[in-house]
Amino acid sequence: MPHLEISDLITVTDPLSGARMPVRRGDVVRRLDEAGDPRAARIVAGLPAGPDDVLDPLAVDRLMIGVHTELQRLSEELRIGERLVHVLDPLFEAIREIAGRRGRFRLVDIGSGLGYLVRWLASTGALGPNVELIGVDLDAALVAEADRLARAEGLDCRFVHGNAFDLPEIATVYVSTGVLHHFRGPALAEFFEAQADSQALAFCHFDIAATRLAPVGAWMFHRARMRHPLGRHDGVVSARRAHSDETLLRAATVPGIRPLLYEPKGLSNPFCTTLRPVLGIRPYLEDPLRQALGRSSRRLVGAEHLTRGGPPRHDAASWSASGAASGAGR
C-alpha cells in the first residue's frame, strides 16, 4: 500500500497558474481508505467542508499554518539551521572561490513553507551579506504568512508564491528541506533535471535519512511535540517515504551535475541522523568544495562509494544503466 500524506491531498494547486483547486473531502477520505490508512481517513473526515463537500479553504489554511508553525519549533529544537549551514557555508565558499568574491549570489528555497530556513539564514547572516535569500512555495497561505513573519522580524529576505523554476532571477543555489520524499517515480529525476538545465551552480536538498530507525524517531518527536493529529500522522509517513541513498544518487545523476551525498547511511549515526543532503554541483566545484569542507569532506561521497561494495541486488541493473547514461552525457 502507498504511504500518503494528508497535507498532499487537502491542498492542491495548479502548478502552471498557481490557482488553488477545490478538494472534495469524500474523495480524500476514499483515497486514504483505499491506501489502507483508516486513521488518516478519520482525520480528514473531521475537517470542515461546505454543503458541496469541498473542504473549507480558510480552515485548511489555518490548519496548515498551525502544523508548519509546530514544525518550525521542532526544527529549532533540533538545530536544523546549524546543520544546514554546516554544508551550505562551504558550498558558497567554493562558489566564491570560482566566481569571485565580489559577486552577488542567490539562494532559492524550494517549497519554503513558513520560510524557516530563509528567515533563519537572514537573521543570522550565516552565508554572508552577498547572498540574496528567496523562499518559493506553491501554497499562497504559507507564503503570505512567511512574508508577514519576515517583515515583522525586519529580515532582509523575500518570499514568492509560484514555481521556483519560473523566477525572473537566476538562482545560484537551489535548496529545500523535507521536500524530496514528496516526489515519486520519474518526478524525482525530473526535479533534479530541471535544476541541471538551469543556470544554477549547485543544489543542496535536505531530507529525512532513510534509516530503519527514522520512522521510530519521527513517531517519538512528533508525538511529543505536535498537537494536531495531521502533523503527527504526516511526520511519521514522511519518514516512511524517505528515499534510499541509492535512489537519491541515481535520480540526481543527470548530465552536467556531479551528484554527492553528505553523511550517507553507512557513515552516519542512525540515532542522531534526521536530515542530510543530496548535493548536485557543477563538476569544477568539487575540489573547491572539498577544500572548504576540510576534514568533513570525508563525509561527502558519490556513487562510487555506494557501488564499492556493490549496490543492492535489486537495484544493480538500473544503477548500471543510469550510470552509463549519465557518464556519456557529461
C-alpha positions in Angstrom: 0.0 0.0 0.0 1.3 3.5 -0.8 2.0 5.9 2.1 0.1 9.1 1.6 0.5 12.4 3.4 -2.7 14.1 4.3 -1.2 17.6 3.5 -0.5 16.5 0.0 -4.2 15.6 -0.6 -6.0 18.5 1.1 -4.1 21.3 -0.6 -3.9 21.1 -4.4 -2.5 23.9 -6.6 -2.3 24.1 -10.3 1.4 24.2 -10.9 1.1 26.3 -14.1 -1.4 29.0 -12.9 -0.8 28.8 -9.2 -4.5 28.7 -8.7 -6.0 26.7 -5.8 -8.1 23.8 -6.8 -11.2 22.7 -4.9 -10.8 19.4 -3.0 -13.7 17.2 -2.0 -13.4 15.7 1.4 -15.1 12.5 0.4 -12.5 12.0 -2.4 -9.6 12.3 0.0 -11.2 10.0 2.6 -11.8 7.4 -0.1 -8.1 7.6 -1.3 -6.8 7.1 2.2 -9.2 4.2 2.9 -8.1 2.6 -0.4 -4.4 3.1 0.7 -5.2 1.1 3.9 -4.9 4.1 6.2 -8.2 4.4 8.1 -6.7 6.7 10.8 -5.7 9.3 8.2 -9.2 8.9 6.6 -10.8 9.7 10.0 -8.6 12.8 10.4 -9.8 14.2 7.1 -13.4 13.2 7.7 -13.3 15.5 10.7 -12.2 18.6 8.7 -14.8 21.2 7.9 -16.4 21.3 4.4 -19.2 23.2 2.7 -22.5 21.8 1.5 -20.9 20.6 -1.7 -18.4 18.6 0.3 -15.5 20.8 -0.7 -13.0 21.3 2.1 -13.2 24.8 3.7 -10.1 26.6 2.2 -9.8 29.0 5.1 -9.9 26.2 7.7 -7.3 24.2 5.7 -5.1 27.3 5.5 -5.3 27.8 9.3 -4.5 24.1 9.8 -1.5 24.1 7.5 -0.1 27.3 9.1 -0.5 25.7 12.6 1.2 22.5 11.6 4.1 24.3 9.9 4.4 26.5 13.0 4.8 23.4 15.1 7.3 22.0 12.6 9.4 25.2 12.9 9.5 24.8 16.7 10.7 21.2 16.2 13.3 22.4 13.7 14.5 25.0 16.2 14.9 22.3 18.9 16.8 20.0 16.6 19.0 22.9 15.5 18.3 22.2 11.8 19.6 25.6 10.8 23.1 25.0 12.1 23.2 21.6 10.4 22.2 23.1 7.1 24.8 25.8 7.3 27.5 23.3 8.0 27.2 22.3 4.4 25.8 25.5 2.8 28.6 27.7 4.1 31.4 25.7 2.5 29.3 25.4 -0.7 29.1 29.2 -1.0 32.8 29.5 -0.1 33.6 27.2 -3.0 31.3 29.2 -5.3 33.1 32.4 -4.3 36.4 30.8 -5.0 35.3 30.1 -8.5 33.1 33.0 -9.4 34.9 35.8 -7.5 34.3 37.1 -4.0 32.6 40.3 -5.1 29.8 38.5 -6.9 26.1 38.7 -5.9 24.7 35.2 -5.3 21.2 34.0 -4.8 19.8 31.1 -2.7 16.3 29.9 -3.6 14.5 27.7 -1.1 12.0 25.4 -3.0 8.9 24.6 -1.0 9.8 27.1 1.7 6.6 26.8 3.7 6.8 29.3 6.5 10.3 30.2 5.4 12.1 28.9 8.5 15.4 28.2 6.7 15.4 31.5 4.8 14.4 33.6 7.8 17.0 31.8 10.0 19.7 32.5 7.4 18.6 36.1 7.2 18.6 36.6 10.9 22.0 35.0 11.5 23.8 36.3 8.3 25.4 32.9 8.2 26.1 32.9 4.5 27.4 36.5 4.3 26.0 39.7 3.0 26.3 39.0 -0.7 23.8 36.1 -0.8 20.2 37.1 -1.6 17.6 34.9 0.1 14.4 33.9 -1.6 11.7 31.4 -0.5 9.3 30.0 -3.0 6.2 27.9 -2.4 3.0 26.9 -4.3 0.9 27.4 -1.2 -0.2 31.0 -1.1 -1.3 31.0 2.5 2.1 29.7 3.7 3.9 32.3 1.5 1.8 35.1 2.9 2.5 34.0 6.5 6.2 33.7 5.8 6.3 37.2 4.3 4.4 38.6 7.3 6.8 36.9 9.8 9.9 38.2 7.8 8.5 41.8 7.8 7.7 41.6 11.5 11.2 40.4 12.2 12.8 43.1 10.0 14.6 40.5 7.9 16.3 41.0 4.5 14.7 38.2 2.6 11.6 37.7 0.5 9.0 35.1 -0.4 7.3 34.3 -3.7 4.1 32.4 -4.5 4.7 30.2 -7.5 7.1 27.8 -9.2 10.7 28.1 -8.2 11.9 27.4 -11.7 9.9 30.3 -13.2 11.5 33.1 -11.2 12.8 36.0 -13.3 16.1 35.9 -11.3 18.8 33.3 -11.8 19.3 31.1 -8.8 22.9 30.4 -7.8 21.9 27.5 -5.4 18.6 25.7 -5.0 17.9 24.2 -1.6 15.0 22.5 0.1 14.2 20.8 3.4 11.8 17.9 3.6 10.6 18.1 0.0 12.4 15.2 -1.8 10.2 12.5 -0.4 7.1 14.1 -2.0 8.5 13.3 -5.4 7.8 9.7 -6.5 8.9 7.8 -9.6 10.1 9.8 -12.6 9.2 13.1 -10.9 12.2 12.8 -8.7 14.7 12.7 -11.6 12.7 15.4 -13.4 13.1 17.6 -10.3 16.9 17.3 -10.5 17.0 17.7 -14.3 15.2 21.0 -14.1 18.0 22.3 -11.9 20.7 20.9 -14.1 19.1 22.6 -17.1 19.0 25.9 -15.2 22.0 28.3 -14.8 22.3 27.4 -11.1 25.7 26.2 -10.0 24.5 23.8 -7.4 21.6 22.3 -5.5 21.5 21.1 -1.9 18.4 19.3 -0.8 18.0 18.1 2.8 15.6 15.3 3.5 15.0 12.5 6.1 17.6 9.8 6.1 16.0 6.5 5.2 17.3 4.5 8.2 15.3 1.7 9.9 15.1 4.0 13.0 13.8 7.0 11.1 10.0 6.1 11.4 10.5 5.4 15.1 12.4 8.6 15.7 9.7 10.6 13.8 6.9 9.0 15.8 8.7 9.9 19.1 9.4 13.5 18.1 6.1 14.2 16.5 4.1 12.5 19.3 5.9 14.6 21.8 5.9 18.0 20.0 3.0 18.1 17.6 -0.5 18.7 18.8 -2.7 18.2 15.7 -3.2 14.6 14.6 -2.4 15.7 11.0 1.1 16.8 11.9 1.7 13.6 13.9 0.5 11.4 11.0 2.3 13.2 8.2 5.6 13.4 10.2 5.8 9.6 10.5 4.6 9.0 6.9 7.4 11.4 5.7 10.0 9.1 7.4 8.5 6.0 5.8 8.5 7.7 2.4 12.2 8.8 2.6 14.3 7.8 -0.4 17.3 5.5 0.0 20.8 6.8 -0.7 20.9 4.7 -3.8 17.6 6.2 -5.1 18.7 9.7 -4.5 22.1 9.4 -6.1 20.6 7.6 -9.1 17.9 10.3 -9.6 20.5 13.1 -9.2 22.8 11.6 -11.8 22.0 13.9 -14.6 24.2 15.5 -17.3 26.3 18.4 -16.2 26.0 17.6 -12.5 28.2 15.8 -10.1 25.8 14.1 -7.5 27.1 13.7 -4.0 25.7 12.6 -0.6 26.7 14.1 2.7 26.7 11.6 5.5 25.2 8.7 3.7 23.7 5.8 5.7 27.0 3.9 6.1 28.8 7.0 7.5 26.2 8.4 9.8 24.9 7.6 13.3 21.3 6.4 12.8 20.4 7.5 16.3 21.3 11.1 15.5 20.5 11.4 11.8 17.5 13.5 10.9 18.1 15.5 7.8 21.0 15.0 5.4 21.5 16.5 2.0 22.0 15.2 -1.5 24.0 17.7 -3.5 24.4 18.4 -7.2 27.3 20.6 -8.2 28.9 21.6 -11.4 31.9 19.3 -11.7 34.5 22.1 -11.4 33.2 23.0 -8.0 34.0 19.6 -6.4 37.7 20.3 -5.5 36.9 23.8 -4.0 34.0 22.4 -2.1 36.2 19.6 -0.6 38.8 22.1 0.4 36.2 24.3 2.0 34.8 21.4 4.0 38.2 20.4 5.2 38.2 17.1 7.2 34.4 17.0 6.9 34.9 16.3 3.2 35.3 12.6 4.1 31.6 12.6 4.7 31.0 13.7 1.1 30.6 10.7 -1.3 29.5 10.0 -4.8 28.0 6.9 -6.4 31.4 5.2 -6.5 31.3 5.0 -2.7 28.0 3.2 -2.7 29.0 0.8 -5.5 32.3 -0.1 -3.9 30.7 -3.0 -2.1 28.0 -3.4 -4.9 24.6 -1.7 -5.0 21.6 -3.6 -3.6 20.9 -6.6 -5.8 17.5 -5.4 -6.9 19.0 -2.1 -8.0 22.1 -3.3 -9.7 20.7 -3.3 -13.3 19.0 0.1 -13.2 22.0 1.6 -11.4 24.4 0.4 -14.0 22.3 1.7 -16.9 21.8 5.0 -15.2 25.5 5.5 -14.5 26.5 4.6 -18.1 23.9 7.0 -19.5 25.0 9.9 -17.2 28.7 9.3 -17.9 28.1 9.6 -21.6 26.2 12.8 -21.2 28.9 14.7 -19.3 
